[in-house]
Short mmCIF file of C-alpha atoms (C1' of nucleotides) in Angstrom, two decimals:
data_model
loop_
_atom_site.label_atom_id
_atom_site.label_comp_id
_atom_site.label_asym_id
_atom_site.label_seq_id
_atom_site.Cartn_x
_atom_site.Cartn_y
_atom_site.Cartn_z
CA MET A 1 -128.66 108.57 48.64
CA ASP A 2 -131.89 108.41 50.00
CA LYS A 3 -133.20 106.26 47.19
CA LEU A 4 -134.26 103.41 47.13
CA GLN A 5 -131.87 100.72 45.05
CA SER A 6 -130.64 97.23 44.93
CA LEU A 7 -127.25 96.53 47.38
CA ARG A 8 -124.00 96.34 45.46
CA GLY A 9 -123.35 93.96 43.12
CA MET A 10 -126.62 92.76 43.29
CA VAL A 11 -128.16 93.24 39.43
CA ASP A 12 -131.83 93.39 38.17
CA LEU A 13 -132.42 91.02 35.24
CA LEU A 14 -134.10 93.13 33.59
CA PRO A 15 -137.30 92.00 31.34
CA GLN A 16 -135.32 92.84 27.88
CA SER A 17 -132.31 90.00 29.12
CA THR A 18 -134.90 87.41 31.06
CA PRO A 19 -135.27 85.91 27.24
CA LEU A 20 -131.98 84.95 27.49
CA TRP A 21 -131.51 83.44 30.33
CA GLN A 22 -134.15 81.06 30.03
CA ARG A 23 -132.70 80.23 26.53
CA ILE A 24 -130.04 79.10 28.78
CA GLU A 25 -131.60 77.69 31.09
CA ALA A 26 -133.81 75.90 28.74
CA THR A 27 -131.37 73.97 27.21
CA ALA A 28 -129.19 73.02 30.04
CA ARG A 29 -132.50 71.04 30.78
CA ALA A 30 -132.19 69.96 27.63
CA HIS A 31 -128.68 68.38 28.42
CA PHE A 32 -129.18 67.59 31.38
CA ALA A 33 -132.15 64.96 31.11
CA ARG A 34 -130.31 64.16 27.42
CA ALA A 35 -127.62 62.33 29.90
CA ALA A 36 -130.13 60.84 32.64
CA ILE A 37 -128.49 63.87 34.79
CA GLU A 38 -131.74 65.31 37.29
CA GLU A 39 -132.53 68.12 38.85
CA ILE A 40 -131.43 68.74 43.34
CA ARG A 41 -132.68 71.72 44.64
CA THR A 42 -130.70 72.81 48.16
CA PRO A 43 -131.40 75.61 50.57
CA VAL A 44 -129.33 79.17 49.42
CA LEU A 45 -129.51 79.36 53.67
CA GLU A 46 -126.82 76.67 55.19
CA ALA A 47 -124.87 76.53 58.51
CA THR A 48 -122.44 77.81 57.71
CA GLU A 49 -119.18 75.69 58.51
CA LEU A 50 -121.08 73.33 55.70
CA PHE A 51 -118.29 75.63 53.58
CA ALA A 52 -116.11 76.12 56.59
CA ARG A 53 -115.13 72.37 56.21
CA GLY A 54 -116.17 71.64 52.45
CA ILE A 55 -114.23 74.42 50.74
CA GLY A 56 -111.55 74.85 53.14
CA GLU A 57 -111.49 77.15 55.93
CA ALA A 58 -107.54 79.10 54.35
CA THR A 59 -109.90 79.56 50.46
CA ASP A 60 -110.99 83.29 50.37
CA VAL A 61 -114.01 82.62 49.97
CA VAL A 62 -114.46 80.80 53.55
CA GLY A 63 -112.33 83.64 54.45
CA LYS A 64 -113.05 86.60 53.59
CA GLU A 65 -115.83 86.80 51.08
CA MET A 66 -118.47 84.94 52.61
CA TYR A 67 -122.06 86.35 53.36
CA THR A 68 -122.44 85.06 57.36
CA PHE A 69 -124.82 86.24 59.82
CA VAL A 70 -126.44 85.05 63.43
CA ASP A 71 -129.51 84.05 62.51
CA ARG A 72 -131.95 84.76 65.81
CA GLY A 73 -131.54 81.08 67.24
CA GLU A 74 -127.61 81.74 67.44
CA ARG A 75 -126.51 79.35 64.92
CA SER A 76 -124.47 81.39 61.93
CA CYS A 77 -125.34 80.76 59.46
CA THR A 78 -124.25 81.81 55.36
CA LEU A 79 -126.02 82.03 52.26
CA ARG A 80 -124.30 79.80 50.12
CA PRO A 81 -121.12 80.72 48.09
CA GLU A 82 -121.26 78.04 45.41
CA GLY A 83 -123.29 75.08 44.93
CA THR A 84 -121.16 71.70 45.10
CA ALA A 85 -121.11 71.67 49.73
CA SER A 86 -124.91 71.81 49.40
CA VAL A 87 -125.38 69.16 47.42
CA VAL A 88 -122.98 66.50 48.62
CA ARG A 89 -124.81 67.52 52.00
CA ALA A 90 -127.90 66.60 51.03
CA ALA A 91 -126.94 63.94 49.56
CA ILE A 92 -124.80 62.33 52.56
CA GLN A 93 -128.60 63.48 55.51
CA HIS A 94 -130.59 61.80 52.54
CA GLY A 95 -128.98 58.62 52.41
CA LEU A 96 -128.75 58.82 48.57
CA LEU A 97 -124.98 57.68 48.07
CA SER A 98 -126.94 54.20 49.67
CA GLN A 99 -129.25 54.45 46.52
CA GLY A 100 -126.21 53.87 44.32
CA PRO A 101 -124.35 56.61 42.10
CA GLN A 102 -126.27 60.41 41.58
CA ARG A 103 -126.00 62.26 38.67
CA LEU A 104 -126.96 65.54 39.63
CA TRP A 105 -127.73 69.25 38.53
CA TYR A 106 -128.15 72.33 40.42
CA GLY A 107 -129.46 76.28 39.64
CA GLY A 108 -130.10 79.32 41.55
CA PRO A 109 -127.78 82.11 43.00
CA MET A 110 -124.37 82.70 45.24
CA PHE A 111 -123.68 85.19 47.31
CA ARG A 112 -119.58 85.87 47.48
CA TYR A 113 -118.75 89.25 49.18
CA GLU A 114 -116.30 90.41 46.33
CA ARG A 115 -115.75 93.78 44.66
CA PRO A 116 -117.85 94.12 41.43
CA GLN A 117 -116.89 94.01 38.06
CA ALA A 118 -116.91 92.62 34.99
CA GLY A 119 -118.32 89.03 34.50
CA ARG A 120 -118.36 89.25 38.71
CA GLN A 121 -121.12 89.88 41.22
CA ARG A 122 -122.35 89.30 44.54
CA GLN A 123 -125.17 87.37 43.46
CA PHE A 124 -124.58 85.66 40.73
CA HIS A 125 -125.92 82.40 39.01
CA GLN A 126 -124.50 79.10 38.24
CA ILE A 127 -125.78 76.01 36.97
CA GLY A 128 -123.77 72.76 37.96
CA LEU A 129 -123.48 69.50 38.00
CA GLU A 130 -122.25 66.63 40.49
CA MET A 131 -122.12 63.35 39.74
CA LEU A 132 -121.29 61.21 43.19
CA GLY A 133 -119.95 57.73 42.86
CA PHE A 134 -118.42 57.78 40.03
CA ALA A 135 -114.07 57.17 39.67
CA ASP A 136 -113.29 55.94 37.00
CA PRO A 137 -111.72 57.85 34.29
CA ARG A 138 -114.46 58.03 32.09
CA SER A 139 -116.78 59.97 33.93
CA ASP A 140 -114.29 62.99 33.86
CA VAL A 141 -114.64 62.53 30.07
CA GLU A 142 -118.49 61.94 30.25
CA ALA A 143 -118.57 65.63 33.38
CA ILE A 144 -116.95 67.39 30.16
CA ALA A 145 -119.05 66.36 27.33
CA VAL A 146 -121.66 67.24 28.68
CA ALA A 147 -120.96 70.95 29.98
CA TRP A 148 -118.73 71.26 26.44
CA ASP A 149 -122.32 69.87 24.09
CA LEU A 150 -123.89 72.38 25.91
CA LEU A 151 -121.82 75.74 25.96
CA ALA A 152 -121.80 74.41 22.02
CA ASP A 153 -125.33 73.48 21.37
CA LEU A 154 -125.99 77.08 22.93
CA GLY A 155 -123.72 78.29 20.23
CA VAL A 156 -121.36 80.47 22.12
CA GLN A 157 -117.44 81.48 19.95
CA GLY A 158 -114.40 80.65 20.49
CA LEU A 159 -114.01 78.42 23.68
CA ALA A 160 -110.93 76.53 24.77
CA LEU A 161 -110.87 73.61 27.47
CA GLU A 162 -107.98 73.60 29.76
CA LEU A 163 -106.77 70.95 31.68
CA ASN A 164 -104.48 69.60 34.60
CA SER A 165 -104.31 67.35 36.65
CA LEU A 166 -103.79 68.26 40.19
CA GLY A 167 -103.28 64.57 41.48
CA SER A 168 -103.54 62.96 44.38
CA SER A 169 -103.78 64.85 47.62
CA ASP A 170 -99.70 62.45 48.38
CA ASP A 171 -98.90 63.76 45.05
CA ARG A 172 -100.25 67.06 46.08
CA ALA A 173 -98.39 67.58 49.24
CA ARG A 174 -95.90 66.44 48.31
CA TYR A 175 -95.43 68.90 45.16
CA ARG A 176 -96.80 71.29 48.02
CA GLU A 177 -93.38 71.02 49.71
CA GLN A 178 -91.17 71.00 46.49
CA LEU A 179 -92.64 73.61 45.15
CA VAL A 180 -91.97 75.55 49.27
CA ALA A 181 -88.98 74.60 49.44
CA TRP A 182 -87.50 75.90 45.54
CA LEU A 183 -90.12 79.06 45.70
CA SER A 184 -88.95 80.14 49.78
CA GLU A 185 -84.92 79.44 48.70
CA ARG A 186 -86.13 82.78 45.51
CA ALA A 187 -89.49 84.32 47.68
CA ASP A 188 -86.73 88.11 47.02
CA GLN A 189 -87.77 87.51 43.19
CA LEU A 190 -91.57 87.11 43.57
CA ASP A 191 -94.25 90.11 43.30
CA PRO A 192 -95.84 90.55 47.24
CA ASP A 193 -99.22 88.64 46.23
CA SER A 194 -97.32 85.82 45.58
CA GLN A 195 -95.21 86.10 49.05
CA ASP A 196 -97.77 85.85 51.21
CA ARG A 197 -99.68 83.18 49.10
CA LEU A 198 -96.29 81.10 49.82
CA GLN A 199 -97.70 80.34 53.07
CA ARG A 200 -101.52 80.33 52.24
CA ASN A 201 -102.27 78.60 48.97
CA PRO A 202 -99.04 77.91 47.52
CA LEU A 203 -100.40 76.40 44.61
CA ARG A 204 -101.82 78.93 44.10
CA ILE A 205 -98.51 80.90 43.33
CA LEU A 206 -98.38 78.53 39.73
CA ASP A 207 -101.62 81.03 37.95
CA SER A 208 -99.96 84.12 38.98
CA LYS A 209 -100.26 86.65 36.57
CA ASN A 210 -97.77 88.58 37.60
CA PRO A 211 -95.31 88.33 33.83
CA ASP A 212 -91.91 87.50 36.13
CA THR A 213 -93.42 85.59 38.50
CA GLN A 214 -94.22 82.94 36.14
CA ALA A 215 -90.87 83.68 34.12
CA LEU A 216 -89.31 82.02 37.67
CA LEU A 217 -91.87 79.51 37.43
CA ALA A 218 -90.66 78.58 34.21
CA ASP A 219 -87.28 76.66 36.16
CA ALA A 220 -89.55 75.36 39.11
CA PRO A 221 -90.28 71.64 39.56
CA THR A 222 -93.82 71.39 38.45
CA LEU A 223 -96.67 69.57 39.38
CA ALA A 224 -97.13 67.13 36.02
CA GLU A 225 -93.42 65.04 37.57
CA ALA A 226 -94.98 65.17 41.50
CA LEU A 227 -97.87 63.39 40.07
CA SER A 228 -97.79 59.18 40.92
CA PRO A 229 -97.63 56.21 37.84
CA GLU A 230 -101.36 55.25 39.26
CA SER A 231 -102.17 59.33 38.87
CA ARG A 232 -100.48 59.97 35.28
CA ASP A 233 -101.89 57.07 33.99
CA ARG A 234 -105.98 58.40 35.01
CA PHE A 235 -104.74 61.56 33.39
CA ALA A 236 -103.99 60.00 30.00
CA ARG A 237 -107.16 58.44 30.32
CA VAL A 238 -109.21 61.37 30.46
CA THR A 239 -107.09 63.02 28.16
CA HIS A 240 -107.59 60.00 25.52
CA GLY A 241 -111.19 59.52 26.40
CA LEU A 242 -112.05 63.41 25.42
CA THR A 243 -109.38 63.32 22.21
CA LEU A 244 -111.75 59.90 21.43
CA LEU A 245 -114.71 62.28 22.01
CA GLY A 246 -113.11 65.06 19.08
CA ILE A 247 -113.24 67.68 22.06
CA PRO A 248 -110.50 69.88 22.27
CA PHE A 249 -108.50 70.57 25.19
CA GLN A 250 -105.07 72.11 26.29
CA LEU A 251 -102.65 71.19 28.38
CA ASN A 252 -102.67 73.82 31.58
CA PRO A 253 -99.73 72.79 34.36
CA ARG A 254 -100.51 75.71 35.82
CA LEU A 255 -104.75 75.50 36.07
CA VAL A 256 -104.94 74.92 40.51
CA ARG A 257 -108.88 75.42 41.37
CA GLY A 258 -109.10 78.03 44.56
CA LEU A 259 -111.28 75.59 46.95
CA ASP A 260 -109.51 72.92 48.72
CA TYR A 261 -111.92 70.02 47.89
CA TYR A 262 -110.46 69.77 43.74
CA SER A 263 -108.18 66.39 43.52
CA HIS A 264 -106.68 64.93 39.92
CA THR A 265 -108.58 66.53 36.91
CA ALA A 266 -109.51 70.11 37.19
CA PHE A 267 -110.93 71.47 34.37
CA GLU A 268 -111.59 75.45 32.98
CA ILE A 269 -113.75 76.90 30.26
CA THR A 270 -112.73 79.89 29.58
CA SER A 271 -113.44 83.00 26.70
CA THR A 272 -111.21 85.24 25.66
CA GLN A 273 -114.39 87.82 25.16
CA LEU A 274 -115.16 87.77 29.05
CA GLY A 275 -111.83 90.34 30.05
CA ALA A 276 -110.57 89.48 33.48
CA GLN A 277 -112.96 87.20 35.23
CA ALA A 278 -112.15 84.56 31.81
CA THR A 279 -113.47 81.26 32.91
CA VAL A 280 -117.01 80.74 31.73
CA CYS A 281 -117.53 77.06 33.12
CA GLY A 282 -114.90 75.55 36.00
CA GLY A 283 -115.04 72.04 37.71
CA GLY A 284 -113.45 68.75 38.90
CA ARG A 285 -112.93 66.21 40.28
CA TYR A 286 -113.46 66.55 43.99
CA ASP A 287 -112.43 62.53 45.79
CA GLY A 288 -112.34 63.47 48.71
CA LEU A 289 -114.93 65.31 49.64
CA VAL A 290 -118.36 63.26 50.24
CA GLU A 291 -115.61 61.60 53.17
CA GLN A 292 -114.48 65.40 54.35
CA LEU A 293 -118.77 66.12 55.07
CA GLY A 294 -118.75 62.95 56.56
CA GLY A 295 -120.53 60.76 54.47
CA PRO A 296 -118.91 57.24 52.77
CA PRO A 297 -115.52 57.32 50.43
CA THR A 298 -117.23 58.26 48.01
CA ALA A 299 -115.50 59.50 44.57
CA ALA A 300 -117.20 62.80 42.49
CA ILE A 301 -116.62 65.17 39.72
CA GLY A 302 -118.39 68.02 39.19
CA TRP A 303 -118.10 71.51 37.73
CA ALA A 304 -120.15 74.69 37.77
CA LEU A 305 -120.81 77.67 34.75
CA GLY A 306 -121.60 81.45 35.43
CA MET A 307 -124.57 82.52 34.34
CA GLU A 308 -123.61 86.59 34.05
CA ARG A 309 -121.22 85.09 32.28
CA LEU A 310 -122.78 83.59 29.98
CA ALA A 311 -125.19 85.77 29.24
CA ILE A 312 -122.40 88.31 28.46
CA LEU A 313 -120.98 85.56 25.74
CA LEU A 314 -124.54 85.17 24.34
CA ALA A 315 -125.80 88.79 24.39
CA GLN A 316 -122.60 90.26 21.75
CA ALA A 317 -123.84 87.09 20.10
CA GLY A 318 -127.14 88.99 19.27
CA ALA A 319 -130.02 89.13 22.00
CA ALA A 320 -132.82 87.05 22.60
CA THR A 321 -136.54 88.58 22.51
CA ALA A 322 -139.33 88.00 24.10
CA ALA A 323 -142.36 86.54 21.54
CA ALA A 324 -145.05 88.89 20.76
CA PRO A 325 -149.06 88.04 21.89
CA GLU A 326 -150.78 86.21 19.10
CA VAL A 327 -154.05 88.31 19.72
CA TYR A 328 -154.84 91.60 20.56
CA VAL A 329 -157.52 92.68 22.57
CA VAL A 330 -159.45 96.02 22.33
CA SER A 331 -162.10 97.03 23.75
CA ARG A 332 -163.61 100.56 25.17
CA GLY A 333 -166.75 100.85 26.54
CA GLU A 334 -169.16 99.89 29.19
CA GLN A 335 -170.33 97.04 27.91
CA ALA A 336 -167.45 96.14 26.32
CA GLU A 337 -165.32 96.27 28.29
CA PRO A 338 -166.49 93.39 30.28
CA LEU A 339 -166.38 90.99 27.75
CA ALA A 340 -163.27 91.73 26.80
CA LEU A 341 -162.08 90.70 29.92
CA GLN A 342 -164.03 87.45 29.86
CA LEU A 343 -163.05 86.98 25.98
CA ALA A 344 -159.96 87.18 26.76
CA ARG A 345 -159.60 84.51 30.12
CA GLN A 346 -161.23 81.93 27.14
CA LEU A 347 -159.16 83.42 24.97
CA ARG A 348 -155.54 81.89 27.00
CA GLN A 349 -158.05 79.18 28.57
CA ALA A 350 -157.25 77.74 24.92
CA GLY A 351 -153.69 78.19 24.98
CA HIS A 352 -152.90 81.71 23.54
CA ALA A 353 -151.32 84.90 24.33
CA VAL A 354 -153.20 87.63 24.49
CA ASP A 355 -152.58 90.92 25.67
CA LEU A 356 -155.67 92.86 26.71
CA ASP A 357 -155.64 96.18 26.46
CA LEU A 358 -156.98 97.40 29.96
CA THR A 359 -156.74 102.23 29.50
CA GLY A 360 -160.10 102.46 28.23
CA ALA A 361 -158.36 105.00 25.10
CA ALA A 362 -159.17 105.91 22.63
CA PHE A 363 -159.57 102.93 19.88
CA GLY A 364 -156.31 104.75 18.28
CA LYS A 365 -153.77 104.66 21.04
CA GLN A 366 -155.56 100.80 21.81
CA PHE A 367 -154.42 100.41 17.71
CA LYS A 368 -150.94 101.79 18.24
CA ARG A 369 -150.00 100.09 21.38
CA ALA A 370 -151.44 96.34 19.93
CA ASP A 371 -149.15 96.78 16.80
CA ARG A 372 -146.26 97.52 18.40
CA THR A 373 -146.73 94.93 20.76
CA GLY A 374 -145.82 92.66 17.46
CA ALA A 375 -150.11 90.51 17.50
CA ARG A 376 -150.58 89.12 14.77
CA TRP A 377 -154.36 90.13 15.64
CA ALA A 378 -156.35 92.04 17.13
CA VAL A 379 -159.91 91.26 18.32
CA VAL A 380 -161.90 95.18 18.58
CA ILE A 381 -164.78 95.20 21.05
CA GLY A 382 -167.04 98.37 20.89
CA ASP A 383 -170.51 98.81 22.84
CA SER A 384 -172.04 98.64 19.48
CA GLU A 385 -170.47 95.33 18.84
CA ALA A 386 -171.25 93.94 22.26
CA GLU A 387 -174.87 94.99 21.96
CA ALA A 388 -174.63 92.27 18.57
CA GLY A 389 -173.20 90.41 19.98
CA VAL A 390 -170.26 90.21 17.38
CA VAL A 391 -166.29 91.14 18.09
CA LEU A 392 -164.11 91.97 15.71
CA LEU A 393 -161.64 90.35 14.76
CA LYS A 394 -158.89 92.08 12.73
CA ASP A 395 -155.32 90.94 10.91
CA LEU A 396 -152.93 93.21 11.89
CA ARG A 397 -150.23 91.69 9.89
CA GLY A 398 -151.64 91.33 6.47
CA ALA A 399 -149.40 91.89 3.26
CA SER A 400 -150.69 94.85 2.59
CA GLY A 401 -149.09 96.25 5.51
CA GLU A 402 -150.59 98.64 7.53
CA ALA A 403 -154.31 100.10 8.31
CA SER A 404 -157.27 99.03 7.34
CA GLN A 405 -156.93 95.68 6.89
CA PRO A 406 -160.25 93.60 6.64
CA GLU A 407 -161.55 92.60 9.92
CA GLN A 408 -164.82 90.06 10.30
CA ARG A 409 -167.17 90.29 12.00
CA LEU A 410 -167.53 87.02 14.86
CA SER A 411 -169.89 86.21 17.40
CA PRO A 412 -167.74 84.66 20.60
CA GLU A 413 -168.07 81.64 20.07
CA GLU A 414 -167.11 81.29 15.76
CA LEU A 415 -164.29 83.96 17.87
CA LEU A 416 -162.92 81.36 20.29
CA GLN A 417 -163.91 78.31 17.58
CA ARG A 418 -161.33 80.28 15.37
CA PHE A 419 -159.00 80.41 18.03
CA ALA A 420 -159.17 76.73 19.22
"C1'" G B 1 -108.81 94.75 50.98
"C1'" C B 2 -105.25 97.97 47.01
"C1'" G B 3 -105.36 100.81 41.86
"C1'" G B 4 -107.14 103.97 38.38
"C1'" G B 5 -111.76 105.75 34.56
"C1'" C B 6 -117.35 107.35 35.40
"C1'" G B 7 -121.66 109.58 37.57
"C1'" U B 8 -126.92 115.68 33.55
"C1'" A B 9 -134.73 113.02 33.38
"C1'" G B 10 -136.25 105.95 31.85
"C1'" C B 11 -131.83 105.83 27.98
"C1'" C B 12 -127.80 108.65 24.87
"C1'" A B 13 -126.08 113.31 25.73
"C1'" A B 14 -124.60 119.48 25.30
"C1'" G B 15 -123.05 122.14 29.12
"C1'" U B 16 -115.54 124.48 29.68
"C1'" G B 17 -117.64 129.77 36.85
"C1'" G B 18 -122.43 134.84 35.36
"C1'" U B 19 -129.46 135.89 34.18
"C1'" U B 20 -135.35 130.47 33.68
"C1'" A B 21 -129.64 123.46 32.41
"C1'" A B 22 -129.66 121.98 24.94
"C1'" G B 23 -131.20 118.06 21.58
"C1'" G B 24 -132.86 113.10 20.10
"C1'" C B 25 -134.82 108.25 21.91
"C1'" A B 26 -138.44 106.03 24.84
"C1'" C B 27 -143.28 107.31 27.64
"C1'" C B 28 -147.86 110.42 27.75
"C1'" G B 29 -151.69 113.45 25.59
"C1'" G B 30 -153.65 116.30 20.82
"C1'" A B 31 -154.51 116.90 15.65
"C1'" U B 32 -158.30 111.75 14.14
"C1'" U B 33 -165.12 112.09 19.99
"C1'" G B 34 -164.27 103.77 16.66
"C1'" U B 35 -158.69 101.57 13.58
"C1'" G B 36 -152.29 101.10 13.19
"C1'" A B 37 -147.14 104.63 9.15
"C1'" U B 38 -145.60 109.51 8.55
"C1'" U B 39 -145.96 114.37 10.04
"C1'" C B 40 -147.78 118.76 13.37
"C1'" C B 41 -148.83 120.86 18.29
"C1'" G B 42 -147.93 120.13 23.44
"C1'" G B 43 -146.22 118.29 28.19
"C1'" C B 44 -142.35 115.23 30.78
"C1'" A B 45 -134.85 117.87 35.13
"C1'" U B 46 -137.44 123.96 40.29
"C1'" U B 47 -132.19 120.44 39.14
"C1'" C B 48 -127.21 118.30 37.52
"C1'" G B 49 -125.36 110.86 43.11
"C1'" G B 50 -125.56 112.96 47.97
"C1'" G B 51 -123.02 115.99 52.41
"C1'" G B 52 -120.09 120.24 53.10
"C1'" G B 53 -116.30 123.89 50.97
"C1'" U B 54 -114.26 128.84 47.88
"C1'" U B 55 -116.76 132.09 45.26
"C1'" C B 56 -120.70 138.20 44.01
"C1'" A B 57 -122.27 133.45 41.87
"C1'" A B 58 -121.04 126.15 41.22
"C1'" G B 59 -123.37 121.30 37.25
"C1'" U B 60 -118.95 123.87 36.21
"C1'" C B 61 -113.70 123.99 41.10
"C1'" C B 62 -111.94 121.68 45.80
"C1'" C B 63 -112.65 117.91 50.06
"C1'" C B 64 -115.80 113.82 51.65
"C1'" U B 65 -119.59 109.94 50.58
"C1'" C B 66 -122.00 106.60 47.90
"C1'" G B 67 -122.53 104.36 43.62
"C1'" U B 68 -120.51 102.23 39.27
"C1'" C B 69 -117.41 101.16 35.06
"C1'" C B 70 -112.19 98.71 34.48
"C1'" G B 71 -108.18 96.06 36.58
"C1'" C B 72 -105.61 93.79 41.35
"C1'" C B 73 -106.69 89.84 44.58
"C1'" C B 74 -110.38 85.71 44.09
"C1'" C B 75 -113.49 82.80 40.79
"C1'" A B 76 -118.15 80.75 38.05
#
RNA sequence: GCGGGCGUAGCCAAGUGGUUAAGGCACCGGAUUGUGAUUCCGGCAUUCGGGGGUUCAAGUCCCCUCGUCCGCCCCA
């Protein structure tokens, strides 16, 4: 392979698809602004320790999926595999939490060294929300509502919100013991992956895709039963709030999050249109993370949505296309071309989208290109116009269609006035 | 990290061991030396992802490798 090409799992977004991404980003910004959520931007590269401590050493993300290297200062650095740890780090570092609760959003590339698949690349993009310093169950509802309304506004069809409570860390520790004990007696009935998880990350066995394992789990102790009365009450307030807002959800007692920092409310928004990587948006509460990273005890909830997966869903509905320029400037000749250069700039300074043909090709070729861009107007300048101090303004989208639309002779000043 | 499918031009694609690798789209040039559709003419792969092997002969068969797609794992 001696042709230069992008690294595996790193994809180019070509002009054909960027309008869709821009629409998603603009819609997200509008929703965040309306919900009084401010943007935060953190570095793509962080100290490896941040993720090891924040996400959990035992997780797959930290254990085998990070892009980690030693820099020239002998520091271990990692390209961020997710956004939450960085946002929390920045909030602690700059004392944001002493200024009261923070409603923050972020967006950008994340990196995980995984095998590429549908809806999964090594560099992928997320938009995420983090609400730091909010303990009330209403904040869970509000965070979910922002995600739900954003996706609805974008026109994504066929989404389902799945909800579960992981309880407090005490609840979870207690349940974990029960589950491991129960499953250990039946380890021979588990699929190999799940046997492995029994040591490493037993809760993940709950969302195994193996049908035999799922059948076995039907009789296993459930997380819901292990929740303390306080945790149950809290979760009930969340579900009541969602009902109040008319946001439909399904309780999924098997829903477990992969990163260690989650507690209480966990949720995913999924689509059946995405193949194996069905989760468009996932999140939950992480009340212990801020403290774990050296900050004050701080309740928090957040989510992240996968841009590539969202783009897949929206592309199915119909692609957005780039806007056509308003004006296409056709010019040819030594006198005409400098004049065209100036006029194009002046029209742009007046706020118009202008495409300037720089080929110097025959007028016929330039008109053909002008037509194809979809521009409404052509400004035509040849040397005879340049000498006479005029330009031709031609309507390319007149009622009668194609060629031989009427042209107007205007002075450059008149043209600019016309487009003022 | 594991399993499977697929790699012929920017894109789609014919080719099923035998001389110079169809066709379409797109793009470029010309017919039209200053006006957009259509049409017509011409151009656009010394080579089939890369490397090695089998053979008189390989895009076609074999091996390795890279990439890609789908699934597992994992996750947004």
